[in-house]
XYZ file of C-alpha atoms in Angstrom:
684
model
C 63.883 -10.465 89.552
C 60.224 -11.419 89.772
C 57.768 -8.672 88.906
C 56.508 -8.506 92.501
C 59.847 -7.122 93.687
C 59.498 -4.292 91.203
C 56.511 -2.579 92.804
C 57.123 1.140 92.565
C 60.502 0.461 90.954
C 59.672 1.737 87.461
C 61.474 5.047 87.590
C 62.700 5.103 84.027
C 60.923 3.732 80.967
C 62.248 3.295 77.443
C 59.624 3.869 74.756
C 60.445 1.549 71.876
C 58.373 3.506 69.361
C 58.025 6.842 67.593
C 55.414 9.427 66.622
C 52.205 10.124 68.478
C 52.168 6.962 70.631
C 55.688 7.686 71.954
C 54.561 11.238 72.858
C 51.368 9.854 74.432
C 53.310 7.469 76.713
C 55.778 10.208 77.670
C 52.987 12.537 78.785
C 51.724 9.980 81.301
C 55.259 9.038 82.399
C 55.978 12.734 83.131
C 52.710 13.028 85.076
C 53.735 10.019 87.219
C 57.289 11.268 87.751
C 58.808 8.511 85.614
C 61.721 9.479 83.355
C 61.356 8.659 79.665
C 63.968 7.437 77.197
C 63.413 7.797 73.434
C 65.002 5.965 70.523
C 65.158 7.441 67.033
C 66.232 6.683 63.473
C 68.036 9.142 61.166
C 64.649 10.204 59.751
C 63.382 11.130 63.239
C 66.426 13.048 64.486
C 64.435 16.281 64.886
C 61.068 14.782 65.714
C 58.705 15.690 68.528
C 59.111 12.450 70.526
C 62.884 13.016 70.673
C 62.386 16.580 71.927
C 59.879 15.460 74.581
C 61.956 12.680 76.138
C 64.328 13.103 79.067
C 67.013 11.206 77.104
C 67.169 10.081 73.462
C 69.385 7.540 71.690
C 70.066 7.102 67.967
C 69.428 3.529 66.758
C 70.061 3.484 63.016
C 68.973 4.397 59.483
C 65.355 5.188 58.480
C 64.129 1.692 57.413
C 62.373 0.229 60.492
C 64.076 -3.177 60.022
C 67.386 -1.469 60.816
C 66.108 0.796 63.609
C 62.772 0.491 65.437
C 62.446 -3.242 64.688
C 65.989 -4.092 65.788
C 65.589 -5.842 69.161
C 69.342 -5.856 69.748
C 69.633 -2.076 69.344
C 66.569 -1.332 71.471
C 67.718 -3.635 74.293
C 71.217 -2.169 74.114
C 69.728 1.304 74.753
C 67.524 -0.049 77.555
C 70.631 -1.378 79.319
C 72.858 1.636 78.590
C 70.218 4.077 79.833
C 69.426 2.002 82.937
C 65.730 1.755 82.022
C 63.637 -0.425 84.343
C 60.954 -1.085 81.740
C 60.221 -0.927 78.011
C 56.892 0.338 76.657
C 56.536 -0.919 73.068
C 53.535 1.268 72.046
C 51.702 -0.358 69.121
C 53.114 -1.775 65.888
C 56.876 -2.454 65.673
C 57.917 -4.808 68.527
C 54.693 -4.566 70.553
C 53.466 -8.051 69.627
C 56.815 -9.809 69.365
C 57.050 -12.879 71.595
C 60.828 -12.884 71.070
C 61.181 -9.281 72.236
C 59.043 -9.846 75.356
C 61.236 -12.893 76.173
C 64.474 -10.981 75.537
C 63.404 -8.168 77.899
C 62.592 -10.694 80.613
C 66.001 -12.375 80.230
C 67.701 -9.002 80.664
C 65.671 -8.328 83.840
C 63.782 -5.480 82.119
C 60.006 -5.237 82.499
C 58.174 -5.590 79.186
C 55.033 -3.436 79.482
C 52.656 -5.915 77.959
C 51.268 -9.373 78.624
C 53.333 -12.518 79.278
C 55.106 -13.708 76.108
C 52.950 -16.878 76.121
C 49.793 -14.746 75.712
C 51.396 -12.830 72.821
C 52.363 -16.112 71.163
C 48.987 -17.813 71.612
C 46.966 -14.810 70.470
C 49.386 -13.803 67.709
C 48.899 -17.012 65.798
C 45.283 -16.778 64.691
C 44.784 -20.530 64.342
C 45.974 -21.184 67.932
C 43.868 -18.321 69.291
C 40.726 -19.740 67.639
C 41.250 -23.143 69.353
C 41.853 -21.516 72.756
C 38.774 -19.262 72.412
C 36.567 -22.094 71.271
C 37.621 -24.152 74.312
C 36.965 -21.143 76.608
C 33.399 -20.814 75.290
C 33.980 -17.602 73.298
C 31.919 -17.653 70.052
C 34.134 -18.095 66.959
C 33.532 -18.070 63.204
C 33.913 -21.181 61.025
C 37.078 -21.647 58.998
C 40.179 -23.712 58.227
C 43.240 -23.205 60.439
C 45.070 -26.411 59.582
C 48.644 -27.574 58.985
C 48.218 -28.485 55.305
C 49.113 -25.268 53.492
C 49.017 -26.550 49.908
C 47.134 -24.467 47.351
C 44.826 -27.418 46.640
C 43.885 -27.953 50.295
C 43.258 -24.259 50.968
C 41.148 -23.948 47.818
C 39.151 -27.068 48.711
C 38.530 -25.732 52.229
C 37.372 -22.398 50.785
C 34.827 -24.209 48.602
C 33.678 -26.210 51.658
C 33.230 -23.040 53.816
C 31.445 -21.287 50.939
C 32.405 -18.036 49.192
C 33.053 -15.249 49.958
C 36.016 -16.230 52.144
C 38.718 -14.245 53.882
C 42.326 -15.382 53.329
C 44.435 -14.229 56.268
C 48.021 -14.526 57.421
C 47.967 -16.349 60.770
C 50.344 -13.705 62.122
C 48.447 -10.849 60.500
C 47.636 -7.409 61.800
C 47.045 -3.892 60.502
C 45.230 -5.184 57.427
C 48.440 -6.826 56.139
C 48.339 -10.277 54.526
C 44.536 -10.233 54.166
C 42.533 -10.750 50.979
C 38.880 -11.473 50.222
C 38.170 -14.111 47.578
C 34.626 -13.841 46.255
C 34.798 -16.835 43.916
C 36.848 -19.900 43.109
C 38.299 -18.258 39.985
C 40.199 -15.546 41.911
C 41.135 -17.657 44.955
C 44.693 -18.540 43.914
C 45.612 -15.017 42.760
C 44.400 -13.586 46.102
C 46.167 -16.351 48.072
C 49.473 -15.622 46.333
C 49.134 -11.875 46.970
C 48.283 -12.381 50.669
C 51.217 -14.783 51.127
C 53.638 -12.342 49.520
C 52.515 -9.486 51.777
C 52.640 -11.749 54.851
C 56.216 -12.855 54.071
C 57.207 -9.216 53.702
C 55.417 -8.014 56.853
C 55.769 -10.942 59.274
C 58.353 -13.265 57.709
C 55.719 -16.005 57.864
C 53.278 -16.949 55.120
C 51.104 -19.540 56.863
C 47.498 -18.702 55.962
C 44.033 -19.444 57.323
C 40.744 -19.333 55.438
C 37.464 -18.357 57.087
C 33.919 -17.396 56.233
C 33.649 -13.730 55.315
C 30.648 -12.091 56.980
C 29.104 -9.662 54.486
C 28.756 -6.056 55.748
C 29.755 -6.832 59.330
C 30.414 -4.417 62.150
C 33.847 -4.398 63.725
C 33.331 -4.178 67.478
C 36.197 -4.581 69.924
C 36.401 -4.653 73.687
C 39.122 -3.032 75.805
C 40.228 -5.467 78.504
C 42.761 -5.138 81.308
C 44.308 -7.740 83.609
C 46.741 -7.625 86.549
C 49.126 -10.144 88.114
C 46.652 -10.863 90.916
C 44.104 -12.652 88.741
C 41.796 -9.660 88.186
C 40.498 -8.876 84.701
C 37.969 -6.225 83.662
C 36.458 -4.807 80.477
C 36.222 -1.062 79.772
C 33.340 -1.429 77.309
C 33.384 -1.674 73.547
C 34.478 0.479 70.633
C 32.962 0.408 67.175
C 35.662 0.634 64.509
C 33.566 -0.432 61.542
C 34.286 2.429 59.163
C 37.520 1.420 57.452
C 39.430 1.862 54.247
C 42.001 -0.712 53.078
C 41.090 -2.862 56.130
C 42.388 -0.070 58.342
C 40.310 1.925 60.771
C 39.736 5.588 60.076
C 37.096 6.653 62.616
C 36.316 4.942 65.923
C 33.796 5.495 68.673
C 32.886 4.268 72.129
C 30.499 2.900 73.104
C 29.162 1.144 69.985
C 26.068 2.865 68.539
C 22.748 1.104 69.111
C 24.183 -1.694 71.275
C 21.823 -2.744 74.062
C 23.064 -2.978 77.667
C 22.527 -6.741 77.477
C 24.682 -7.199 74.337
C 27.239 -4.804 75.866
C 27.498 -6.991 78.973
C 27.756 -10.201 76.901
C 30.513 -8.675 74.745
C 32.428 -7.547 77.826
C 32.093 -10.905 79.580
C 33.182 -12.829 76.464
C 36.251 -10.580 76.187
C 37.180 -11.113 79.854
C 36.788 -14.892 79.336
C 39.192 -14.582 76.399
C 41.719 -12.636 78.504
C 41.545 -15.092 81.404
C 42.003 -18.058 79.049
C 45.557 -16.861 78.349
C 46.307 -15.446 81.846
C 46.344 -11.963 80.371
C 48.155 -9.085 82.116
C 47.991 -5.428 81.029
C 46.006 -3.717 78.278
C 44.549 -5.769 75.452
C 41.765 -5.661 72.923
C 39.487 -8.500 71.920
C 38.096 -7.943 68.425
C 34.736 -9.314 67.340
C 32.800 -9.161 64.126
C 29.113 -8.527 64.591
C 26.343 -9.297 62.129
C 23.125 -7.354 61.550
C 21.377 -9.305 64.349
C 24.115 -8.352 66.842
C 25.500 -11.916 66.988
C 29.234 -11.583 67.539
C 32.207 -13.832 66.825
C 35.784 -13.680 68.096
C 38.133 -12.476 65.380
C 41.464 -11.902 67.129
C 43.084 -10.406 70.187
C 45.557 -7.531 70.010
C 47.971 -8.040 72.865
C 48.926 -4.384 73.271
C 47.523 -0.895 73.638
C 45.541 0.084 70.519
C 45.674 3.221 68.376
C 42.092 4.012 69.424
C 42.473 3.511 73.199
C 41.699 7.231 73.895
C 37.959 6.815 73.175
C 37.761 4.184 75.935
C 39.626 6.529 78.287
C 37.194 9.357 77.494
C 34.055 7.356 78.383
C 35.530 5.786 81.534
C 37.606 8.717 82.862
C 40.766 6.575 82.992
C 44.406 6.824 81.839
C 45.205 3.391 80.408
C 48.933 4.091 80.071
C 49.012 4.845 83.794
C 47.200 1.529 84.374
C 49.812 -0.209 82.186
C 52.689 1.223 84.208
C 51.036 0.398 87.558
C 50.121 -3.159 86.566
C 53.604 -3.778 85.097
C 55.060 -2.711 88.458
C 52.963 -5.427 90.142
C 50.096 -3.270 91.462
C 46.446 -4.336 91.442
C 44.030 -2.846 88.914
C 43.004 0.677 89.987
C 39.293 -0.189 89.469
C 37.282 -3.408 89.492
C 34.352 -4.088 87.146
C 31.602 -2.505 89.242
C 33.668 0.674 89.712
C 33.988 1.251 85.947
C 31.174 3.547 84.844
C 30.366 4.371 81.236
C 29.656 8.058 80.716
C 28.860 9.893 77.495
C 30.208 9.140 74.035
C 33.574 9.621 72.338
C 34.859 9.717 68.741
C 38.357 9.469 67.343
C 39.180 10.550 63.791
C 42.551 9.569 62.380
C 44.068 12.365 60.331
C 46.288 10.916 57.611
C 48.618 12.296 54.946
C 46.787 10.583 52.109
C 44.669 11.414 49.073
C 41.115 10.085 49.459
C 40.379 11.004 45.829
C 43.207 8.783 44.647
C 42.233 5.562 46.436
C 43.604 6.921 49.763
C 47.132 6.800 48.427
C 49.485 7.685 51.320
C 51.703 10.725 50.873
C 54.651 12.368 52.531
C 55.963 15.892 52.770
C 56.339 18.941 54.983
C 53.557 20.389 57.142
C 53.984 23.920 55.834
C 51.029 25.171 57.850
C 49.389 23.384 60.771
C 46.773 24.863 63.076
C 44.485 22.806 65.275
C 41.493 23.223 67.585
C 42.464 24.085 71.178
C 42.760 20.980 73.340
C 40.580 20.959 76.475
C 39.019 18.480 78.858
C 36.723 17.127 76.100
C 39.072 17.537 73.111
C 42.354 15.664 72.777
C 44.904 15.917 70.003
C 47.253 12.951 69.949
C 50.085 13.812 67.579
C 53.791 13.396 67.020
C 54.312 16.292 64.587
C 54.531 20.082 64.696
C 54.304 22.738 62.003
C 57.362 22.513 59.766
C 57.913 18.796 60.484
C 58.068 16.326 57.639
C 55.656 13.390 57.376
C 58.207 10.702 56.490
C 57.734 8.245 53.628
C 59.367 5.581 55.822
C 56.563 5.172 58.366
C 52.818 5.204 58.796
C 51.310 8.404 57.293
C 49.146 9.227 60.350
C 49.493 12.904 61.299
C 47.256 12.926 64.376
C 44.248 11.514 66.169
C 41.492 13.954 67.039
C 39.518 12.681 70.052
C 36.346 14.318 71.375
C 33.788 13.583 74.100
C 30.121 14.594 74.389
C 27.189 13.827 76.717
C 25.683 11.586 74.016
C 26.508 10.412 70.482
C 24.987 13.367 68.622
C 26.702 15.915 70.901
C 30.057 14.135 70.413
C 29.544 13.995 66.635
C 28.737 17.706 66.451
C 31.921 18.452 68.416
C 33.972 16.175 66.143
C 32.826 18.019 63.017
C 33.402 21.424 64.633
C 36.961 20.444 65.581
C 37.734 18.893 62.175
C 36.948 22.251 60.551
C 39.514 23.856 62.844
C 42.176 21.292 61.908
C 43.882 23.094 59.031
C 46.873 21.700 57.161
C 48.696 23.021 54.100
C 51.601 21.296 52.378
C 50.315 17.820 51.690
C 47.060 16.030 50.938
C 45.047 14.984 53.979
C 41.796 13.144 54.595
C 40.241 15.972 56.672
C 37.600 16.959 54.102
C 36.809 13.281 53.631
C 36.376 12.824 57.407
C 33.986 15.781 57.364
C 31.799 14.287 54.635
C 31.939 10.920 56.405
C 30.976 12.228 59.853
C 28.270 14.404 58.299
C 26.641 11.576 56.324
C 23.017 10.935 57.444
C 23.628 7.158 57.676
C 26.686 7.721 59.859
C 24.703 10.143 62.016
C 22.065 7.428 62.390
C 24.758 4.983 63.587
C 24.284 2.615 60.623
C 27.953 1.714 60.395
C 29.479 -1.386 58.771
C 32.865 -2.202 57.271
C 31.345 -1.588 53.789
C 30.260 1.940 54.706
C 32.717 3.748 52.396
C 32.104 1.669 49.223
C 28.328 1.699 49.853
C 28.095 5.487 50.126
C 30.896 6.230 47.696
C 29.003 8.813 45.604
C 28.048 10.889 48.677
C 31.488 10.667 50.258
C 33.369 11.739 47.132
C 31.300 14.630 45.756
C 32.476 16.570 42.704
C 34.626 19.512 43.793
C 32.647 22.728 44.259
C 33.997 25.816 42.476
C 34.657 28.536 45.065
C 31.996 31.278 45.159
C 32.442 34.895 44.089
C 32.692 35.834 47.769
C 35.554 33.365 48.230
C 37.377 34.745 45.173
C 37.032 38.251 46.658
C 38.485 37.069 49.981
C 41.418 35.452 48.144
C 42.123 38.574 46.089
C 41.946 40.725 49.219
C 44.388 38.351 50.943
C 46.836 38.584 48.016
C 46.600 42.399 47.862
C 47.091 42.803 51.612
C 50.102 40.483 51.496
C 51.502 42.484 48.593
C 50.982 45.727 50.524
C 52.778 44.272 53.543
C 55.728 43.205 51.350
C 55.719 46.650 49.720
C 55.840 48.384 53.082
C 58.765 46.176 54.085
C 60.430 47.066 50.752
C 59.833 50.791 51.357
C 61.368 50.589 54.820
C 64.558 49.001 53.486
C 64.687 50.956 50.213
C 67.018 53.962 49.907
C 64.458 55.682 47.665
C 61.182 55.994 49.591
C 59.502 57.646 46.581
C 60.296 54.815 44.185
C 57.248 54.072 42.009
C 58.104 50.357 42.302
C 57.201 50.509 45.942
C 53.638 51.702 45.381
C 50.859 49.111 45.632
C 47.935 51.505 45.778
C 46.841 50.255 42.398
C 48.042 53.474 40.807
C 50.044 53.047 37.627
C 51.148 55.865 35.310
C 48.544 56.632 32.617
C 46.163 53.935 33.958
C 43.119 54.415 36.154
C 42.984 53.133 39.710
C 42.389 49.503 38.825
C 44.230 46.328 37.993
C 43.427 43.025 36.346
C 44.190 39.631 37.865
C 43.602 36.145 36.533
C 43.040 33.483 39.142
C 42.895 29.714 38.908
C 40.025 27.879 40.636
C 40.593 24.166 40.145
C 40.451 23.750 36.354
C 38.774 27.112 35.713
C 40.314 30.533 35.208
C 38.556 33.638 36.541
C 39.341 37.215 35.537
C 39.084 39.786 38.304
C 39.264 43.556 37.969
C 40.210 45.295 41.208
C 38.947 48.879 41.333
C 40.474 51.027 44.098
C 37.556 53.392 44.681
C 33.874 53.344 45.463
C 32.619 54.662 42.089
C 32.588 51.551 40.003
C 31.347 52.315 36.519
C 32.770 49.188 34.907
C 30.468 46.794 33.074
C 31.335 43.541 34.752
C 29.381 40.323 35.306
C 29.382 40.579 39.082
C 30.384 43.487 41.291
C 31.481 43.110 44.921
C 32.369 45.748 47.469
C 35.219 44.431 49.589
C 37.074 45.815 52.609
C 39.250 44.152 55.197
C 42.529 43.584 56.978
C 44.705 40.737 58.212
C 44.828 39.948 61.945
C 47.177 37.577 63.702
C 46.063 35.451 66.619
C 47.707 32.435 68.231
C 50.260 32.092 65.435
C 47.603 32.024 62.671
C 46.462 34.803 60.302
C 42.788 35.674 59.900
C 41.217 37.844 57.211
C 38.691 40.123 58.877
C 36.668 41.231 55.874
C 33.362 42.416 54.539
C 32.063 41.319 51.119
C 28.930 43.211 50.020
C 28.218 43.991 53.653
C 28.601 40.387 54.905
C 31.356 40.188 57.512
C 33.469 37.053 58.031
C 36.839 36.049 59.444
C 38.322 33.046 57.624
C 41.779 31.743 58.477
C 44.239 32.790 55.761
C 47.346 30.915 54.601
C 49.244 32.090 51.501
C 51.950 29.757 50.187
C 53.530 29.610 46.728
C 50.990 31.858 44.972
C 48.091 29.886 46.438
C 45.606 31.303 48.913
C 44.102 28.796 51.356
C 40.983 29.942 53.202
C 39.558 27.948 56.109
C 36.221 28.690 57.770
C 33.378 26.824 59.458
C 31.780 26.538 56.006
C 34.758 24.552 54.747
C 38.046 25.230 52.985
C 38.882 26.740 49.591
C 41.963 27.145 47.453
C 42.545 29.915 44.906
C 45.789 30.291 42.932
C 47.390 33.130 41.039
C 48.603 31.107 38.017
C 52.334 30.522 37.645
C 53.693 31.572 34.220
C 53.802 28.709 31.666
C 57.599 28.497 31.553
C 57.718 27.890 35.333
C 54.946 25.354 35.478
C 57.231 22.406 34.731
C 56.085 19.257 33.028
C 52.432 18.405 33.357
C 51.545 14.876 34.418
C 49.517 14.305 31.267
C 52.394 13.041 29.156
C 52.610 9.728 30.965
C 49.063 8.509 30.347
C 50.235 5.871 27.869
C 52.537 4.216 30.391
C 51.941 2.694 33.802
C 53.640 4.978 36.321
C 54.732 4.593 39.924
C 52.019 6.163 42.134
C 54.687 7.055 44.697
C 58.319 6.368 45.549
C 58.795 2.733 46.539
C 60.479 -0.621 45.893
C 59.563 -2.918 43.004
C 58.594 -6.163 44.722
C 57.568 -8.272 41.737
C 57.659 -7.837 37.941
C 54.978 -9.858 36.143
C 55.715 -8.941 32.508
C 58.637 -8.851 30.068
C 59.271 -7.134 26.721
C 57.134 -8.658 23.988
C 54.239 -9.667 26.292
C 50.710 -8.762 25.219
C 48.546 -7.286 28.006
C 44.918 -6.260 28.371
C 43.589 -3.246 30.299
C 43.803 -3.936 34.048
C 46.353 -6.763 33.811
C 48.832 -6.679 36.713
C 52.273 -5.484 35.559
C 54.205 -5.003 38.792
C 53.787 -5.041 42.553
C 55.328 -2.130 44.482
C 55.898 -1.703 48.211
C 55.530 1.895 49.347
C 54.512 3.479 52.687
C 54.337 -0.044 54.260
C 51.735 -1.165 51.676
C 51.604 -3.325 48.598
C 50.321 -1.644 45.413
C 49.542 -3.609 42.240
C 50.260 -1.534 39.132
C 47.934 -2.497 36.264
C 47.991 -1.835 32.525
C 46.219 1.467 31.683
C 45.432 0.180 28.163
C 45.907 -2.991 26.149
C 48.944 -3.483 23.938
C 52.417 -4.946 23.771
C 55.123 -4.324 26.369
C 58.005 -2.700 24.530
C 60.345 -2.184 27.492
C 60.344 -2.838 31.231
C 62.262 -0.092 33.038
C 62.668 -1.659 36.503
C 63.794 -4.996 37.901
C 62.725 -6.612 41.182
C 64.265 -5.001 44.257
C 64.989 -1.655 42.589
C 63.677 1.747 43.733
C 61.234 3.704 41.557
C 60.505 7.384 42.113
C 57.015 8.834 42.105
C 55.553 9.233 38.581
C 58.421 7.268 36.999
C 57.208 5.281 33.946
C 57.482 1.566 34.819
C 56.982 0.085 31.341
C 56.699 1.307 27.775
C 53.440 0.062 26.318
C 52.641 0.139 22.610
C 49.069 -0.180 21.412
C 48.611 -3.025 18.960
C 47.844 -2.231 15.321
C 44.130 -2.132 14.691
C 43.449 -0.973 18.233
C 43.567 2.648 17.151
C 40.040 3.011 15.736
C 38.380 1.858 18.912
C 40.497 3.834 21.322
C 39.194 7.164 22.554
C 41.923 9.699 21.866
């Protein structure tokens, strides 16, 4: 049936995605009275999006190729469940021409643009030609048929280094490499091609001029089936790591109304050139003079769409559902008013101090700021859920709105401090130092922001203060007392000396010694259980307090030398985590040596797997001589390619893994023997 006959007929929608975007779509569907259908892999059986949906169907094992990326399985569920439409979210099948076509053939509405628009914009070389013809400014480069190494290298020299090598079907930072000189061009080309084959099954590349320190500015556009197209202003997504956005804002800082209008009009021109319907984003790179050039168009809803909703007072998923059902756009250009400023921070399970290496694991403790009209938490996980190694490591998006940029930024930082997670590494502290950086506050954002301000953004860890140590000790003692009281209540001998935690021990005064671990340092603490402290100690603190519970979280209401505070308290596995508006701290009661397990130090001589993943390529064999930094293997883990390099020079004695095999985290990949004569110079 033609889309026009479907007006008002979307009563059930299948969400062909997982995680926070699936939950986001379901919230709007519920609000509109539309039933939602979820799909899930084995890994997501107990996940939040499955619990939220009206119906949920299992579609296969954890790897996305066999579940979320399987068009046949998704369409089968759409038919079985009687869904009128499919919302693909972002990633997975959202920009698949084939999937959009298959939905249409089955008489199911694909909530996205026509498949021709996906095809034309998905192939970067085609999109550049179309944009150029439509009068949208584009950047110079080679998008030709001849894909030989020689031709691509010659074109790069012609364009002038640095150049960007990009998969024509790229997206999400995959299949992209920067070559800064002729000497590294072929190595970078090979790496980009390999990643593109893996991610898109297509390794056709384009080469274009790389604009140094650009801004990444994108415009939210929306079209309907009646020929209307509008822009909902721009977002600045410049601050990135690994070519992936980490913090986004709308509108762009320091963009004049005139440039804003030109950006919007260019984006609408781009949308109209491909008869665009639904939500889309036109991405531009902008130089220091605010000249902008078309980069690509994302033919779907974007991760960062909430900031555009916050400044325009709209619900873009509702617009998507209305437009897909054949309705006209709810607002035309003159009705769309920009108000205030919005930020989105992406909270990831990753370790910023280890090159943002993604991680996985359970969310043992999770407490967040309270959502309200100006604070949104877009998430697909709850406390106790596992962040799976099979998918993107994003935990949540924190979205805030303020009357102006500085008000919104203040709110963002306030809320980040209330976002407390224990159980795995996150980038929350990093986001705090980023959003608090004076250059970021000033709006001086470019895609090189993180490398340029590296020293400020990765400060040396601060040893917790004496006050913090006192709070941690108090927390441990109060927990011990609580456990003791529970023991006393269940014990048959209420006078058992083992149940006493008053600090009293036979033949010992009212005190006890504790040794705590603060990062790499040990601190000795003497706890004295009375006011008359006659001990000769370096520092003396008077501490009182109790634990209070509120909204599922524990707080330590305490006084240290007369200063009262109320940090959030989480105690897990002998470690005390304290969270306050001043920041977070961790203090551990050391585990006895025999329980500590093997330290990671033993593997320094070998190259080890940074995380569990698949060996994609092995570049060395036994007997090879390597220098420090030489590539040994390429691993695929958490949807990313990691090159493992030699930690020292020497001779490869053994290679432990072959291509296609799985390596666990910290597994030695090769045995490396230093060459004779190297010893004197090496720092042992």
